[in-house]
Coordinates of N, CA, C and O in Angstrom, one line a residue:
Q1 N 87.4 89.9 58.0 CA 88.1 89.5 56.9 C 89.6 89.8 57.1 O 90.0 90.6 58.0
V2 N 90.4 89.2 56.3 CA 91.9 89.4 56.4 C 92.2 90.8 56.1 O 91.8 91.4 55.1
Q3 N 93.0 91.4 57.0 CA 93.5 92.8 56.8 C 95.0 92.8 57.0 O 95.5 92.2 58.0
L4 N 95.8 93.4 56.1 CA 97.2 93.5 56.2 C 97.6 94.9 55.9 O 97.3 95.4 54.8
V5 N 98.2 95.6 56.9 CA 98.6 97.0 56.7 C 100.1 97.1 56.9 O 100.7 96.9 57.9
E6 N 100.7 97.5 55.7 CA 102.1 97.7 55.7 C 102.5 99.1 56.0 O 101.8 100.1 55.7
S7 N 103.7 99.3 56.6 CA 104.2 100.6 57.0 C 105.7 100.6 57.1 O 106.3 99.5 57.1
G8 N 106.3 101.7 57.2 CA 107.7 101.8 57.5 C 108.6 102.2 56.3 O 109.8 102.4 56.4
G9 N 108.0 102.3 55.1 CA 108.7 102.7 53.9 C 109.1 104.1 53.9 O 108.8 104.9 54.8
G10 N 109.9 104.5 52.9 CA 110.4 105.9 52.8 C 111.5 106.0 51.8 O 111.8 105.1 51.1
L11 N 112.1 107.2 51.9 CA 113.3 107.5 51.0 C 114.6 107.3 51.8 O 114.7 107.9 52.9
V12 N 115.5 106.5 51.3 CA 116.7 106.3 51.9 C 117.9 106.3 50.9 O 117.7 105.9 49.8
Q13 N 119.0 106.6 51.4 CA 120.2 106.7 50.5 C 120.8 105.2 50.3 O 120.6 104.4 51.2
P14 N 121.4 105.0 49.2 CA 122.1 103.7 49.0 C 123.0 103.4 50.2 O 123.7 104.2 50.7
G15 N 122.9 102.1 50.7 CA 123.7 101.7 51.8 C 122.9 101.9 53.1 O 123.4 101.4 54.2
G16 N 121.8 102.5 53.1 CA 121.0 102.8 54.3 C 120.1 101.6 54.7 O 120.2 100.5 54.0
S17 N 119.3 101.8 55.7 CA 118.5 100.7 56.3 C 117.1 101.2 56.5 O 116.8 102.4 56.7
L18 N 116.1 100.3 56.4 CA 114.7 100.6 56.8 C 114.2 99.3 57.4 O 114.6 98.2 57.1
R19 N 113.2 99.5 58.3 CA 112.5 98.4 58.8 C 111.0 98.5 58.5 O 110.3 99.5 58.9
L20 N 110.5 97.6 57.7 CA 109.1 97.5 57.4 C 108.3 96.7 58.4 O 108.8 95.7 59.0
S21 N 107.0 97.1 58.6 CA 106.1 96.3 59.5 C 104.8 96.0 58.7 O 104.4 96.8 57.9
C22 N 104.2 94.9 59.1 CA 102.9 94.5 58.6 C 102.0 94.1 59.7 O 102.3 93.0 60.3
A23 N 101.0 94.8 60.0 CA 100.1 94.5 61.0 C 98.9 93.7 60.4 O 98.3 94.1 59.5
A24 N 98.7 92.5 61.0 CA 97.7 91.6 60.5 C 96.5 91.4 61.4 O 96.6 91.5 62.6
S25 N 95.3 91.2 60.8 CA 94.1 91.0 61.6 C 93.2 90.2 60.7 O 93.3 90.1 59.5
G26 N 92.1 89.6 61.4 CA 91.1 88.9 60.7 C 91.4 87.4 60.5 O 90.6 86.7 59.9
F27 N 92.5 86.9 61.1 CA 92.8 85.5 61.0 C 93.7 85.2 62.2 O 94.3 86.1 62.8
T28 N 93.9 83.9 62.4 CA 94.8 83.5 63.5 C 96.2 83.5 63.0 O 96.7 82.6 62.3
F29 N 96.9 84.6 63.3 CA 98.2 85.0 62.7 C 99.2 83.8 63.0 O 100.0 83.5 62.1
S30 N 99.2 83.3 64.1 CA 100.3 82.3 64.5 C 100.1 81.0 63.7 O 101.0 80.1 63.8
F31 N 99.0 80.8 63.0 CA 98.8 79.6 62.2 C 99.5 79.6 60.8 O 99.6 78.6 60.2
Y32 N 99.9 80.8 60.4 CA 100.3 81.0 59.0 C 101.7 81.5 58.8 O 102.1 82.4 59.5
A33 N 102.4 80.9 57.8 CA 103.6 81.5 57.3 C 103.2 82.8 56.7 O 102.1 83.0 56.1
M34 N 104.2 83.7 56.7 CA 104.0 85.1 56.1 C 105.1 85.4 55.2 O 106.2 85.0 55.4
S35 N 104.7 86.2 54.1 CA 105.7 86.6 53.1 C 105.7 88.1 52.9 O 104.7 88.7 53.0
W36 N 106.8 88.6 52.5 CA 107.0 89.9 51.9 C 107.2 89.8 50.4 O 108.0 88.9 50.0
Y37 N 106.5 90.6 49.6 CA 106.7 90.7 48.2 C 107.1 92.2 47.9 O 106.9 93.1 48.7
R38 N 107.5 92.4 46.7 CA 107.7 93.7 46.2 C 107.5 93.8 44.7 O 107.5 92.9 44.0
Q39 N 107.1 95.1 44.3 CA 106.9 95.3 42.9 C 107.6 96.6 42.5 O 107.2 97.7 43.0
A40 N 108.6 96.5 41.7 CA 109.3 97.7 41.2 C 108.5 98.3 40.0 O 107.7 97.6 39.3
P41 N 108.8 99.5 39.7 CA 108.1 100.2 38.6 C 108.3 99.4 37.3 O 109.4 99.1 36.9
G42 N 107.2 99.1 36.6 CA 107.3 98.4 35.3 C 107.6 96.9 35.4 O 107.8 96.3 34.3
K43 N 107.6 96.4 36.6 CA 108.0 95.0 36.7 C 106.9 94.2 37.5 O 106.0 94.8 38.1
G44 N 106.9 92.9 37.4 CA 106.0 92.1 38.1 C 106.3 92.0 39.6 O 107.4 92.4 40.1
R45 N 105.4 91.4 40.3 CA 105.6 91.3 41.8 C 106.5 90.1 42.0 O 106.5 89.1 41.4
E46 N 107.4 90.3 43.0 CA 108.5 89.4 43.3 C 108.4 89.0 44.8 O 108.3 89.8 45.7
L47 N 108.6 87.7 45.0 CA 108.6 87.2 46.4 C 110.0 87.5 47.0 O 111.0 87.1 46.4
V48 N 110.0 88.2 48.1 CA 111.2 88.6 48.7 C 111.7 87.7 49.8 O 112.8 87.3 49.9
A49 N 110.8 87.4 50.8 CA 111.1 86.6 51.9 C 109.9 86.0 52.5 O 108.8 86.5 52.4
T50 N 110.1 84.8 53.2 CA 109.0 84.1 53.9 C 109.5 83.6 55.2 O 110.7 83.2 55.4
V51 N 108.6 83.7 56.2 CA 108.9 83.2 57.6 C 107.8 82.2 58.0 O 106.7 82.4 57.7
S52 N 108.2 81.2 58.6 CA 107.3 80.1 59.0 C 106.4 80.7 60.1 O 106.6 81.7 60.7
N53 N 105.3 79.9 60.4 CA 104.4 80.4 61.4 C 105.0 80.6 62.8 O 104.5 81.5 63.5
T54 N 106.0 79.9 63.1 CA 106.7 80.1 64.5 C 107.8 81.0 64.4 O 108.3 81.4 65.4
G55 N 108.2 81.4 63.2 CA 109.4 82.2 63.1 C 110.7 81.5 63.0 O 111.8 82.0 62.9
G56 N 110.6 80.1 63.1 CA 111.9 79.3 63.2 C 112.5 79.1 61.9 O 113.7 78.6 61.8
S57 N 111.8 79.3 60.8 CA 112.4 79.1 59.4 C 112.1 80.2 58.5 O 111.0 80.8 58.5
T58 N 113.1 80.6 57.8 CA 113.0 81.7 56.8 C 113.6 81.4 55.5 O 114.5 80.5 55.4
N59 N 113.1 82.0 54.4 CA 113.7 81.9 53.1 C 113.7 83.3 52.4 O 112.9 84.1 52.7
Y60 N 114.7 83.4 51.5 CA 114.9 84.7 50.9 C 115.2 84.6 49.4 O 115.8 83.6 49.0
A61 N 114.8 85.6 48.7 CA 115.2 85.7 47.3 C 116.7 85.9 47.2 O 117.3 86.6 48.1
D62 N 117.3 85.4 46.2 CA 118.8 85.5 46.1 C 119.2 87.0 46.1 O 120.3 87.4 46.6
S63 N 118.3 87.8 45.6 CA 118.7 89.3 45.4 C 118.8 90.0 46.7 O 119.4 91.1 46.8
V64 N 118.2 89.4 47.8 CA 118.2 90.1 49.1 C 118.9 89.3 50.2 O 119.1 89.8 51.3
K65 N 119.3 88.1 49.9 CA 120.0 87.2 50.9 C 121.2 87.9 51.5 O 122.0 88.5 50.7
G66 N 121.3 87.9 52.8 CA 122.4 88.5 53.5 C 122.2 90.0 53.8 O 123.0 90.6 54.5
R67 N 121.2 90.6 53.2 CA 120.9 92.0 53.4 C 119.6 92.2 54.2 O 119.5 93.2 55.0
F68 N 118.6 91.4 53.9 CA 117.3 91.5 54.5 C 117.1 90.4 55.5 O 117.5 89.3 55.3
T69 N 116.3 90.8 56.5 CA 115.9 89.8 57.5 C 114.4 89.9 57.8 O 113.9 91.0 58.2
I70 N 113.7 88.8 57.6 CA 112.3 88.7 58.0 C 112.1 88.1 59.4 O 112.8 87.2 59.7
S71 N 111.2 88.7 60.1 CA 110.9 88.1 61.5 C 109.4 88.4 61.8 O 108.7 89.1 61.0
R72 N 109.0 87.9 62.9 CA 107.6 88.1 63.3 C 107.5 88.1 64.8 O 108.3 87.5 65.5
D73 N 106.4 88.7 65.2 CA 106.0 88.8 66.6 C 104.6 88.3 66.7 O 103.6 89.1 66.4
N74 N 104.4 87.0 67.1 CA 103.0 86.5 67.1 C 102.1 87.1 68.2 O 100.9 87.1 68.1
A75 N 102.8 87.7 69.2 CA 102.0 88.3 70.2 C 101.4 89.7 69.7 O 100.4 90.1 70.2
R76 N 102.1 90.2 68.8 CA 101.6 91.5 68.2 C 101.0 91.4 66.8 O 100.6 92.4 66.2
N77 N 100.9 90.1 66.3 CA 100.3 89.9 65.0 C 101.0 90.8 63.9 O 100.3 91.4 63.1
T78 N 102.3 90.8 64.0 CA 103.1 91.6 63.1 C 104.2 90.9 62.5 O 104.9 90.1 63.2
V79 N 104.5 91.1 61.2 CA 105.7 90.6 60.6 C 106.5 91.8 60.1 O 106.0 92.8 59.8
Y80 N 107.8 91.6 60.2 CA 108.8 92.7 59.9 C 109.7 92.3 58.8 O 109.9 91.1 58.5
L81 N 110.3 93.3 58.1 CA 111.3 93.1 57.2 C 112.4 94.2 57.5 O 112.2 95.4 57.2
Q82 N 113.5 93.7 58.0 CA 114.7 94.6 58.2 C 115.5 94.6 57.0 O 116.0 93.5 56.5
M83 N 115.7 95.8 56.4 CA 116.4 95.9 55.1 C 117.7 96.7 55.4 O 117.6 97.9 55.7
N84 N 118.8 96.1 55.1 CA 120.1 96.8 55.3 C 120.8 96.8 54.0 O 120.5 96.1 53.0
S85 N 121.9 97.7 53.9 CA 122.7 97.8 52.7 C 121.8 98.0 51.5 O 122.0 97.3 50.4
L86 N 120.8 98.9 51.5 CA 119.9 99.0 50.5 C 120.5 99.5 49.2 O 121.5 100.3 49.2
K87 N 120.0 99.1 48.1 CA 120.5 99.4 46.7 C 119.4 100.1 46.0 O 118.2 99.9 46.2
P88 N 119.7 100.9 44.9 CA 118.7 101.5 44.1 C 117.7 100.5 43.5 O 116.5 100.8 43.4
E89 N 118.2 99.3 43.2 CA 117.3 98.2 42.7 C 116.3 97.7 43.7 O 115.5 96.8 43.3
D90 N 116.5 98.0 44.9 CA 115.5 97.6 45.9 C 114.2 98.6 45.9 O 113.3 98.3 46.6
T91 N 114.3 99.6 45.2 CA 113.2 100.5 45.1 C 111.9 99.8 44.5 O 112.0 99.2 43.5
A92 N 110.9 99.9 45.3 CA 109.7 99.1 45.0 C 108.6 99.4 46.0 O 108.9 100.0 47.0
V93 N 107.4 99.0 45.7 CA 106.3 99.0 46.7 C 106.4 97.6 47.3 O 106.4 96.6 46.6
Y94 N 106.4 97.6 48.6 CA 106.5 96.3 49.4 C 105.2 95.9 50.0 O 104.5 96.8 50.6
Y95 N 104.9 94.7 49.9 CA 103.6 94.1 50.4 C 103.8 92.9 51.3 O 104.8 92.1 51.0
C96 N 102.9 92.7 52.2 CA 103.0 91.4 52.9 C 101.7 90.6 52.6 O 100.7 91.2 52.2
R97 N 101.8 89.3 52.9 CA 100.7 88.4 52.5 C 100.9 87.1 53.3 O 102.0 86.7 53.5
R98 N 99.8 86.4 53.5 CA 100.0 85.1 54.0 C 100.6 84.2 52.9 O 100.2 84.4 51.8
A99 N 101.6 83.5 53.3 CA 102.4 82.7 52.3 C 101.4 81.8 51.5 O 100.5 81.1 52.0
L100 N 101.7 81.8 50.2 CA 100.9 80.9 49.3 C 99.4 81.1 49.3 O 98.7 80.2 48.9
S101 N 99.0 82.3 49.7 CA 97.6 82.5 49.7 C 97.1 83.3 48.5 O 98.0 83.8 47.7
S102 N 95.8 83.5 48.4 CA 95.3 84.4 47.4 C 94.6 85.6 48.0 O 93.7 86.2 47.5
D103 N 95.2 86.0 49.2 CA 94.6 87.2 49.9 C 94.7 88.4 48.9 O 95.6 88.5 48.1
S104 N 93.8 89.3 49.1 CA 93.9 90.6 48.4 C 95.1 91.3 48.8 O 95.5 91.2 50.0
W105 N 95.7 92.1 47.9 CA 96.9 92.8 48.3 C 96.5 94.1 49.1 O 95.5 94.7 48.8
G106 N 97.3 94.4 50.0 CA 97.1 95.7 50.8 C 97.6 96.9 49.9 O 97.9 96.7 48.7
Q107 N 97.7 98.0 50.6 CA 98.1 99.2 49.9 C 99.6 99.2 49.7 O 100.1 100.0 48.9
G108 N 100.3 98.4 50.5 CA 101.8 98.4 50.3 C 102.4 99.6 51.0 O 101.8 100.6 51.4
T109 N 103.8 99.6 51.0 CA 104.5 100.7 51.5 C 105.7 101.0 50.5 O 106.4 100.0 50.1
Q110 N 105.9 102.2 50.1 CA 106.8 102.6 49.1 C 108.2 102.7 49.7 O 108.4 103.4 50.7
V111 N 109.2 102.0 49.1 CA 110.6 102.1 49.5 C 111.3 102.7 48.3 O 111.3 102.1 47.2
T112 N 112.0 103.8 48.5 CA 112.8 104.4 47.4 C 114.2 104.6 47.9 O 114.5 105.2 48.9
V113 N 115.1 104.0 47.1 CA 116.6 104.1 47.5 C 117.2 104.9 46.4 O 117.3 104.5 45.2
S114 N 117.7 106.1 46.8 CA 118.2 107.1 45.9 C 119.1 108.1 46.6 O 118.8 108.4 47.8
S115 N 120.1 108.5 45.9 CA 120.9 109.6 46.5 C 120.5 111.0 46.1 O 121.1 112.0 46.4

């Protein structure tokens, strides 16, 4: 079955950087676009970024454009989210998922931006 394991979160000061990873298994990774989502406390889940199956095309939410970069390594079945210039409003649990799928959510990885 589909398994997605997120990692790389933590506590970082405003202006700092983090790199999230999502290890995928249970499906042919290179066939699917992949997305990162986030859910802040008391808010709904938000689509953050999507990368095409080849990595050649990406899309971002306006709130992260220019600060976050999504990428993937099909040889390692892993998708990444490089987050720079982090802001307190980026604090959330971050999840990955096959784009436009109804996959079950993983455990996510907590990102806290605070001084």
